[in-house]
Coordinates of C-alpha atoms and ligand atoms in Angstrom, one line a residue:
X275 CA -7.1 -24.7 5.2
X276 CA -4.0 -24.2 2.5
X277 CA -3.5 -20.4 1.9
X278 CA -1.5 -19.0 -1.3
X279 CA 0.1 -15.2 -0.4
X280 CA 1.3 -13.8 -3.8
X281 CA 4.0 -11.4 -3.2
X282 CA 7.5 -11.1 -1.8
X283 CA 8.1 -7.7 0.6
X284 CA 7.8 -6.7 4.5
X285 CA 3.8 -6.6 3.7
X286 CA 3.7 -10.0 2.8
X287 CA 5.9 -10.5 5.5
X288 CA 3.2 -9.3 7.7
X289 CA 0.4 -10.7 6.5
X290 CA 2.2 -14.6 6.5
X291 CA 3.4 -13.6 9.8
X292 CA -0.4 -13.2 11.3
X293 CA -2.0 -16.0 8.9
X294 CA 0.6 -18.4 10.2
X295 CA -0.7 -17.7 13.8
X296 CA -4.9 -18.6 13.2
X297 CA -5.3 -22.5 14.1
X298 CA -7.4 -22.4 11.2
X299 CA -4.2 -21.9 8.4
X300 CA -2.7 -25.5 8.0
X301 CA -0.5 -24.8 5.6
X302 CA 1.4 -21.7 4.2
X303 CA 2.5 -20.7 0.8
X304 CA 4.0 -18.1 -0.1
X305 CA 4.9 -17.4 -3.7
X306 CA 7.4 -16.3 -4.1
X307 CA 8.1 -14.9 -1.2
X308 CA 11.2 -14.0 0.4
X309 CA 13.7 -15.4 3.9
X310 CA 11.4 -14.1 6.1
X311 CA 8.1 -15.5 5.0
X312 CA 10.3 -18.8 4.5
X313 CA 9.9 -18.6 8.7
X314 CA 6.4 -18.4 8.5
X315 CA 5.1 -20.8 5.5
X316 CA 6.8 -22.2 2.6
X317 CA 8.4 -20.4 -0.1
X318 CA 7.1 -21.4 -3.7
X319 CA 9.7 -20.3 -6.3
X320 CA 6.8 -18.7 -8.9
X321 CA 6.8 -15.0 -9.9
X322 CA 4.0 -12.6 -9.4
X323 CA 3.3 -12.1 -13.1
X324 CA 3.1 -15.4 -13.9
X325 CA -0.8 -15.9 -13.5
X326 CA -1.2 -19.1 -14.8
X327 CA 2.1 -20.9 -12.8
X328 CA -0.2 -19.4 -9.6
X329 CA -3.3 -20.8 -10.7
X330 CA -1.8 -24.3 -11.8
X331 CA 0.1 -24.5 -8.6
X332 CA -3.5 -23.9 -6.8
X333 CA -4.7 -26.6 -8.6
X334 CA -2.1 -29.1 -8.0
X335 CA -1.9 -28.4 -4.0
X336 CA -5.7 -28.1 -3.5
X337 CA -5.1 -24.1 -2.0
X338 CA -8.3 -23.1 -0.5
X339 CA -8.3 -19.5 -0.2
X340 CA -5.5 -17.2 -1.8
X341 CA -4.0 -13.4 -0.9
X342 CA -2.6 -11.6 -3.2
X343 CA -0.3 -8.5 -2.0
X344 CA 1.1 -6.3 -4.6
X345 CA -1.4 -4.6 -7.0
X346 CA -0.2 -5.7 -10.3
X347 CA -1.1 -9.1 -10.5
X348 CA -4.5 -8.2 -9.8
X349 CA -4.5 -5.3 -12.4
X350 CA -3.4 -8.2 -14.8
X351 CA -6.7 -10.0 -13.7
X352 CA -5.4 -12.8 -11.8
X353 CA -8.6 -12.9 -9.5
X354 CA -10.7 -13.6 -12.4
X355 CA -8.8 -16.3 -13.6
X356 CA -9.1 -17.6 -10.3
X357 CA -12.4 -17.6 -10.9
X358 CA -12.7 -19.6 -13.7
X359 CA -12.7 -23.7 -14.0
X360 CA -11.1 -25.7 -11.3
X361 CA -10.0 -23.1 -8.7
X362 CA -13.5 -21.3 -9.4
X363 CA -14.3 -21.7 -5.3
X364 CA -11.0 -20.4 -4.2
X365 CA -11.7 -18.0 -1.5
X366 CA -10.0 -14.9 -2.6
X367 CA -8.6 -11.6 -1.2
X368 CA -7.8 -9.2 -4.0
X369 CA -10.4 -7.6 -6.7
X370 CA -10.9 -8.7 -9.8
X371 CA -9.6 -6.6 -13.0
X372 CA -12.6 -4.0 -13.1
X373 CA -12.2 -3.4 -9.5
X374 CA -8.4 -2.8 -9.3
X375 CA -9.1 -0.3 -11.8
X376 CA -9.1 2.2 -9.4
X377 CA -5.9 1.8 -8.5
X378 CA -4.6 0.9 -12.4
X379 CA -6.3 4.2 -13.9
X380 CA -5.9 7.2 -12.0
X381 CA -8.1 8.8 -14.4
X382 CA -10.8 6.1 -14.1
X383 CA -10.3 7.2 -10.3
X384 CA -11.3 10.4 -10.7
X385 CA -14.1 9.6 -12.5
X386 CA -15.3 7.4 -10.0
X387 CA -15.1 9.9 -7.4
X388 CA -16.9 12.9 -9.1
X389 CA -19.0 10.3 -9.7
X390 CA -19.6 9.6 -6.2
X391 CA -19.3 12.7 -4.7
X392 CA -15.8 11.9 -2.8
X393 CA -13.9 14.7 -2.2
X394 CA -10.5 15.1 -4.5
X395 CA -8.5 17.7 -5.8
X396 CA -9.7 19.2 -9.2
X397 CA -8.5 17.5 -12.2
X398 CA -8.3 17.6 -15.8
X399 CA -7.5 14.3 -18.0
X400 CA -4.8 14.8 -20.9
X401 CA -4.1 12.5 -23.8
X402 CA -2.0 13.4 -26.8
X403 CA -4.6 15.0 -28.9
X404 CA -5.5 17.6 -25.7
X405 CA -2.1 18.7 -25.1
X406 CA -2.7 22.3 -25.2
X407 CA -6.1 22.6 -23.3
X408 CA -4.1 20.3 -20.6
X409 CA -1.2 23.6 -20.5
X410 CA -4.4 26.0 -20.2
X411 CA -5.8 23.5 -17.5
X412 CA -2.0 24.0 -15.8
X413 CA -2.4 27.9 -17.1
X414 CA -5.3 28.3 -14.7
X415 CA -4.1 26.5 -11.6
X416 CA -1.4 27.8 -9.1
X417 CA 2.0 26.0 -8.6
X418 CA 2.8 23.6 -7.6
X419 CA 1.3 21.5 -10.3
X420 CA 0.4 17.4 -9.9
X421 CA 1.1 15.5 -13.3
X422 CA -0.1 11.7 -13.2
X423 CA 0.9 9.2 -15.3
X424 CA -2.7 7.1 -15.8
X425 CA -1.7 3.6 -15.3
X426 CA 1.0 1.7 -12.7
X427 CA 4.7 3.3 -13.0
X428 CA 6.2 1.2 -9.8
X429 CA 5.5 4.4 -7.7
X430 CA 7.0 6.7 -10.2
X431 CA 4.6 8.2 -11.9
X432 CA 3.6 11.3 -9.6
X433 CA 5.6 14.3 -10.7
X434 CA 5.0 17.3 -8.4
X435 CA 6.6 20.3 -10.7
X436 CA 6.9 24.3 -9.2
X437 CA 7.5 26.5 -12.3
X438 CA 4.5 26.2 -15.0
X439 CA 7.0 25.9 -17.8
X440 CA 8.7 22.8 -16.3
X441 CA 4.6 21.0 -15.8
X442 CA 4.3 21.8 -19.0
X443 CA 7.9 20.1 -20.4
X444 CA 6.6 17.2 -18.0
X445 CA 3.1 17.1 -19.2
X446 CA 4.7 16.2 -23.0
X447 CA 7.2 14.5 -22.2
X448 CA 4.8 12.0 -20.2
X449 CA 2.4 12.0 -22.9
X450 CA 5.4 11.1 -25.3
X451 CA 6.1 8.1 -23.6
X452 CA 8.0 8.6 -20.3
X453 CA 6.3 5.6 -18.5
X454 CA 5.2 4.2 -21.9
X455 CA 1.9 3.3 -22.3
X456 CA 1.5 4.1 -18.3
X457 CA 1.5 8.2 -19.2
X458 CA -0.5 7.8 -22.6
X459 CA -2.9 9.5 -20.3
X460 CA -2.4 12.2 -17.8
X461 CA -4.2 13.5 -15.4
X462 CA -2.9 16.7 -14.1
X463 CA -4.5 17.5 -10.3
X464 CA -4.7 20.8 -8.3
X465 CA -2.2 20.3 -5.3
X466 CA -3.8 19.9 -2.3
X467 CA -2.0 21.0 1.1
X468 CA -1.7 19.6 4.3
X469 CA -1.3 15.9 6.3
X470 CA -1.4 12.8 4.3
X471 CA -2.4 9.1 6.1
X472 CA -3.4 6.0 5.0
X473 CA -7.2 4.3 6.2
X474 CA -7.6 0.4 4.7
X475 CA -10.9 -1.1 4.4
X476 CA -11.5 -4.9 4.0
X477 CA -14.8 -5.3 1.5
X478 CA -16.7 -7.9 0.1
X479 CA -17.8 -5.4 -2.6
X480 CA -21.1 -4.1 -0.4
X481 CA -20.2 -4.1 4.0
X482 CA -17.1 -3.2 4.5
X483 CA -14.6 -3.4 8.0
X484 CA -12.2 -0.8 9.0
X485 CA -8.4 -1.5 9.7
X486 CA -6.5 0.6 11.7
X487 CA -5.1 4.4 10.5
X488 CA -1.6 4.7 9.6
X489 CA 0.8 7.4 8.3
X490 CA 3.9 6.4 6.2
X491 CA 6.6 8.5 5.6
X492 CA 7.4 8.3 2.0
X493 CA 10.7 11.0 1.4
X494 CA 14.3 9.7 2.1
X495 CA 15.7 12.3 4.2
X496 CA 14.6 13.4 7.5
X497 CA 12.3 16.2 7.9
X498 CA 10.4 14.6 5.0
X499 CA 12.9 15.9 2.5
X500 CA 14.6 14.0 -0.3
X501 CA 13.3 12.0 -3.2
X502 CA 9.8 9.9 -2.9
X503 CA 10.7 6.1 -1.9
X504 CA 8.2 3.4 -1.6
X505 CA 8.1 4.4 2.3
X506 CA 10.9 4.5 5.3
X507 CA 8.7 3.6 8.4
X508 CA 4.7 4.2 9.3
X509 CA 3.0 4.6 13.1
X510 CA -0.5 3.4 13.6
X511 CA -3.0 4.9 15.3
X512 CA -2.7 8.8 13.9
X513 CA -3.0 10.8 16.9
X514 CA -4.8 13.6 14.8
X515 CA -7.2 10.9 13.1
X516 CA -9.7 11.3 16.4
X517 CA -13.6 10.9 16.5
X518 CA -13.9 13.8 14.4
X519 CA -12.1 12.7 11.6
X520 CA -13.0 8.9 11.5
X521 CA -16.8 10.2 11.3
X522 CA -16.0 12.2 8.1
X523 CA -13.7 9.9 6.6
X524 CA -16.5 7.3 7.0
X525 CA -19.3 9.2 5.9
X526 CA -18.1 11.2 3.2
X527 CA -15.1 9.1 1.7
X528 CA -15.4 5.3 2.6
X529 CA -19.0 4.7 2.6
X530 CA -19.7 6.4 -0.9
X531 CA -17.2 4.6 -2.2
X532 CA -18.0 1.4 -1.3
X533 CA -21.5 2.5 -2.6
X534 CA -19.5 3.1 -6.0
X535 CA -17.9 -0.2 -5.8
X536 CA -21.8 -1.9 -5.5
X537 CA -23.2 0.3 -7.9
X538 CA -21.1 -0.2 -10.3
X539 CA -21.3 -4.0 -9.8
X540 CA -17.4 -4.4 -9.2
X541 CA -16.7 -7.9 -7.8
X542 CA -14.4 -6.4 -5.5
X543 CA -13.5 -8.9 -2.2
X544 CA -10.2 -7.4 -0.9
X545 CA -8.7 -4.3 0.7
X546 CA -9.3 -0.9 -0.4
X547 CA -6.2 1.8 0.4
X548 CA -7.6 5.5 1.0
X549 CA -4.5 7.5 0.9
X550 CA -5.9 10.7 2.2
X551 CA -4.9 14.3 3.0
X552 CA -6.4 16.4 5.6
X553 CA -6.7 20.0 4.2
X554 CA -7.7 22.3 7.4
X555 CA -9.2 19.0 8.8
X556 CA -11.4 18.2 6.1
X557 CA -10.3 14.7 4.5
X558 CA -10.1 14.2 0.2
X559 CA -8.8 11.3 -1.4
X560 CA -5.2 11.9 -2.5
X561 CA -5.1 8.1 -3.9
X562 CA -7.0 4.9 -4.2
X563 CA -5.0 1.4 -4.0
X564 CA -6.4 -2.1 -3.9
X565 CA -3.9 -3.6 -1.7
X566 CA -2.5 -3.3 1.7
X567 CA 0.4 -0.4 1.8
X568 CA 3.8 -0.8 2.4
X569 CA 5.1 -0.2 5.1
X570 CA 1.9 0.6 6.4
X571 CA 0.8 -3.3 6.5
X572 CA 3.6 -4.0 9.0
X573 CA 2.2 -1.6 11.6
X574 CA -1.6 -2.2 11.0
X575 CA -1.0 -5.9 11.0
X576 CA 0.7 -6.5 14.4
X577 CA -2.5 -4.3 16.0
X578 CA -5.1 -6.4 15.0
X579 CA -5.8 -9.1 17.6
X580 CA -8.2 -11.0 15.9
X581 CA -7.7 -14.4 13.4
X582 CA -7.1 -12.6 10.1
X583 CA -8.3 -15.7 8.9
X584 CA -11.7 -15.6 10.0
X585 CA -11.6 -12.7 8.9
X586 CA -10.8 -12.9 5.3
X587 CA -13.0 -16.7 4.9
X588 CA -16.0 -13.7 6.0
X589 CA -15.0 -11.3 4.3
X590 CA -14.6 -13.6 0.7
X591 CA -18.3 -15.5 1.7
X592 CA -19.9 -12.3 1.9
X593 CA -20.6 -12.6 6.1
X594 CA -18.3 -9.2 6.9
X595 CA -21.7 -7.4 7.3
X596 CA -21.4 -9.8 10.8
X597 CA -17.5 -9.2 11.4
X598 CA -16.5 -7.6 14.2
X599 CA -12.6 -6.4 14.4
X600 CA -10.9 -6.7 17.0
X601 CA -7.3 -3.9 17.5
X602 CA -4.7 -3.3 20.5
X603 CA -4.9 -0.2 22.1
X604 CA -0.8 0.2 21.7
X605 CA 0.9 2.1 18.9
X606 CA 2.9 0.0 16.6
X607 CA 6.3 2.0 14.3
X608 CA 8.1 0.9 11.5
X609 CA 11.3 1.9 10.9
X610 CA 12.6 0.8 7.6
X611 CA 16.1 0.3 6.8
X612 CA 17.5 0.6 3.2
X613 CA 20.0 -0.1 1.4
X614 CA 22.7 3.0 1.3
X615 CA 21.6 5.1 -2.0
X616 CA 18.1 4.2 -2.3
X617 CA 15.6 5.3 -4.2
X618 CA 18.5 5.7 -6.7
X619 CA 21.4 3.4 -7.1
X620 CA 22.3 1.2 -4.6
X621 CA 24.0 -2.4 -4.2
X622 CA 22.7 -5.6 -3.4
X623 CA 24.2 -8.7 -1.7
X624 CA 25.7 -7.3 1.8
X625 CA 25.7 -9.7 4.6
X626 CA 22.9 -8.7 7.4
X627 CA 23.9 -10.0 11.0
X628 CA 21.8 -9.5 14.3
X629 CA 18.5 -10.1 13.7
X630 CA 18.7 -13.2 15.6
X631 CA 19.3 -10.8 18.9
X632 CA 15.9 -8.5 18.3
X633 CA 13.9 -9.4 20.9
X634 CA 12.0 -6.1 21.9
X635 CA 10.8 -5.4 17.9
X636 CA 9.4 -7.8 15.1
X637 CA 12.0 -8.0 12.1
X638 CA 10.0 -8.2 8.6
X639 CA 11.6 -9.1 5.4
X640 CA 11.3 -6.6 2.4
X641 CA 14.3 -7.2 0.3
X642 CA 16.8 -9.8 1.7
X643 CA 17.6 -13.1 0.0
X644 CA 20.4 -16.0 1.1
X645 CA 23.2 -16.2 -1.1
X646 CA 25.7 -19.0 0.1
X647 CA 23.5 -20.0 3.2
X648 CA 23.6 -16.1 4.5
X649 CA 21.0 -13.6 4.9
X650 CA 22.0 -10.6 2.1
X651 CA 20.2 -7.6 0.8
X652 CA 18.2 -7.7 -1.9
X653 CA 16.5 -4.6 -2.3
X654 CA 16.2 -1.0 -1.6
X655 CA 14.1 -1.7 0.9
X656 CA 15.6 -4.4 3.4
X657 CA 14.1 -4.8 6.7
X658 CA 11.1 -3.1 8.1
X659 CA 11.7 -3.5 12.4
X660 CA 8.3 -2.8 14.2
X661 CA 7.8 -2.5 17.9
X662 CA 5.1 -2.4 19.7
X663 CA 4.4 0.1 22.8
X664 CA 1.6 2.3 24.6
X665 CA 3.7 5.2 23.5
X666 CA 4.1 5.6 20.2
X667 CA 7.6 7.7 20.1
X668 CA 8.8 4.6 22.3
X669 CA 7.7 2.7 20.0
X670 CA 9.7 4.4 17.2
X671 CA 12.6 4.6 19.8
X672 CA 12.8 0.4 20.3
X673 CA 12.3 0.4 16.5
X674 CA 15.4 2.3 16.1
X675 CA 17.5 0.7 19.0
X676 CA 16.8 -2.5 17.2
X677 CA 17.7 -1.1 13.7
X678 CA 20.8 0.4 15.3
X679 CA 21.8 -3.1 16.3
X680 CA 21.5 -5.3 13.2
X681 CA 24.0 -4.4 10.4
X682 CA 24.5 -4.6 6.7
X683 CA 27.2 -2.0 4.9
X684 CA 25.7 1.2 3.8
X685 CA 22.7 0.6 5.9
X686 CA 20.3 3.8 6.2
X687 CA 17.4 4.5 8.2
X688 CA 15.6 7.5 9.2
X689 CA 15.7 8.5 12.7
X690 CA 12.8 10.5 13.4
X691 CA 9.7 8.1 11.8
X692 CA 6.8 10.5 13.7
X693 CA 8.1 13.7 13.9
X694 CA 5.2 15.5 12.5
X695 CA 3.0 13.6 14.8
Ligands
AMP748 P1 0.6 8.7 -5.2 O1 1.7 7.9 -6.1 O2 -0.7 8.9 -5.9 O3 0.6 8.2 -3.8 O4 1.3 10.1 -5.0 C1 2.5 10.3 -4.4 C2 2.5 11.4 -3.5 O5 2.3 12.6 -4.3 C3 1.4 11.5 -2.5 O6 1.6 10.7 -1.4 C4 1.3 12.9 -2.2 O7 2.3 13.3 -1.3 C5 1.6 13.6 -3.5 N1 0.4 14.0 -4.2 C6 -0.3 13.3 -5.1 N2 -1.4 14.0 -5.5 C7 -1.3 15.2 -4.8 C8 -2.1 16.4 -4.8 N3 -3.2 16.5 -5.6 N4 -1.8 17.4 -4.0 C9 -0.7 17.3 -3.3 N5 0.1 16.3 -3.2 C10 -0.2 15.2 -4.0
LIG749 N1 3.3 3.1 1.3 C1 2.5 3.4 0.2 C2 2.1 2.4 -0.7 O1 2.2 1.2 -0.3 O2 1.7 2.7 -1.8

């Protein structure tokens, strides 16, 4: 079959990587992808947003089944366009509109889990005209205090404050338009202590399979401290998600919700992203997504031995309830190296050498491009180099070996991905 991927970092990277290896992918696209999904498939030069250049180009190539990445696209409803006229069979990974929702409104998220009965911190929804009961809603909680911007602010829009007078600066400022229409709402969250990780689910909107755990490590600076980046390296499994823990995540977090998604008649066929936080061993929901993570896709990918394929033609012709999963024992860690400065200013365009040489990790592509015929940065995020090993602080180790190897100028990584573990 001809398969679409929409999107362009180290996830996509990932997923084209393990599509490109099923006997049943004949051809690759990947739009618009970056250097190395070009080593997988072939590149299409047509931007994320632009919805109708994706469907038009499905059209004209006869794409069978389509995977989109990122989660903006499919906030902007590009899976029910799909769905409409001539590329109305496509087989699609990726929820429609409604059912991204709970990743495009975090306050439409909350609803959904008091609905539900999934267990989240306590909340209270802000718009303009509720300014002050939002300050005695941050009057009555202890600091630290969560502000969220309601809709997608490219990661941004999580502001963890200590001092009530500074939440409640934030809380206005947000309302006045920080994030634009992305913080007309607010939703201001009790903080919630203790260990965050990520569980994916693959759904067809009513059976659901599990992908492996993974943690990310979001902060810049080792030790977790620093500002909040899109991630700088993830291991998969989670030694302290055991038995235990998968039972109550399943029961009282991923089955309810998938409940939700049926109940409220969502046509959701894609991944859901529980970003969870273990408080005294009892999971919540810090976070839905309706995507893959990244970099958490380039450690849960490489431990899945099945044909992702098979998988996802299941998973989008509603069979998953007869899908079986197959994952390596091994650990699998990502170190990520960025660009020197990131997540604030950095510059792009530096030569990156070596790559060719890695032969104990994988090398995915987040931000690279080739300028001149050379492999240069592109991003804040460059490479994501994941190994594979029994152990997973070897795993980290090769990871780093490797990253300590290939070179680009100002090149930063952290060195202890797993510390915490
Ligand atoms: P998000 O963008 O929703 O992933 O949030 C970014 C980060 O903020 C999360 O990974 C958590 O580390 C932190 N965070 C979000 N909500 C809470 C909360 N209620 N309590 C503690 N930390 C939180
Ligand atoms: N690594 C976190 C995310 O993809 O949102």
């Amino acid at each position: 079959m001809k398969i679409l991927i929409v999107g362009s970092g180290g996830r996509e990277h990932a997923l084209a990587w393990k599509i490109a290896q099923s006997p049943l992918c004949k051809h690759l696209y990947i739009a618009p992808g970056n250097p190395g999904t070009g080593t997988c498939g072939e590149n299409v030069a047509i931007e994320i947003s632009e919805i109708g250049g994706l469907k038009q180009f499905c059209i004209e190539k006869g794409v069978d089944m389509l995977v989109v990445g990122p989660e903006a696209p499919l906030v902007d409803g590009l899976t029910d366009i799909m769905r409409t006229g001539e590329t109305k069979d496509i087989l699609i990974i990726g929820p429609s509109a409604a059912g991204a929702m709970l990743e495009g409104s975090k306050a439409f998220a909350k609803r959904f889990m008091q609905k539900y009965g999934i267990p989240t911190a306590a909340y209270f929804e802000v718009n303009k005209s509720s300014l002050y009961e939002g300050f005695a809603f941050l009057e009555s909680l202890r600091p630290p205090y969560v502000l969220k911007a309601d809709g997608l602010a490219a990661g941004k829009g999580v502001l963890i404050c200590d001092d009530l007078t500074l939440a409640k600066n934030q809380l206005a400022e947000l309302l006045n338009g920080k994030f634009g229409k992305a913080s007309e709402k607010v939703v201001i969250e009790e903080f919630l202590s203790g260990i965050e990780f990520s569980v994916f689910a693959l759904t067809d909107g009513k059976d659901y399979i599990l992908l492996p755990e993974a943690k990310d490590y979001k902060r810049v600076g080792e030790g977790d401290t620093g500002l909040n980046t899109g991630g700088m390296g993830a291991v998969s499994p989670v030694p302290f998600v055991d038995d235990a823990m998968w039972k109550k995540v399943k029961s009282r977090i991923i089955e309810p919700t998938i409940k939700g998604i049926a109940a409220e008649k969502m046509d959701y066929t894609g991944f859901v992203f529980f970003g969870l936080i273990s408080v005294n061993g009892q999971p919540m929901v810090i976070e839905y997504n309706c995507r893959l993570g990244d970099p958490e896709t380039e450690v849960v990918i490489p431990r899945i031995k099945s044909d992702l394929v098979e998988i996802f033609i299941n998973a989008a012709s509603g069979k998953l309830a007869e899908t079986k999963i197959a994952i390596i024992k091994e650990s699998a860690a990502t170190v990520m190296m960025v660009s020197g400065g990131y997540p604030d200013e950095f510059e792009k365009g530096k030569p990156i050498a070596g790559i060719g040489d890695i032969h104990n990790s994988i090398v995915f592509h987040s931000g690279t491009s080739i300028k001149s015929g050379d492999l240069v940065t592109n991003g804040g995020r460059v490479l994501a180099v994941t190994t594979i090993d029994p152990d997973f602080r070897k795993a980290v180790k090769t990871s780093l070996q490797s990253a300590d190897h290939i070179t680009f100028e100002d090149k930063y990584y952290r060195r202890d991905i797993g510390f915490d573990l």
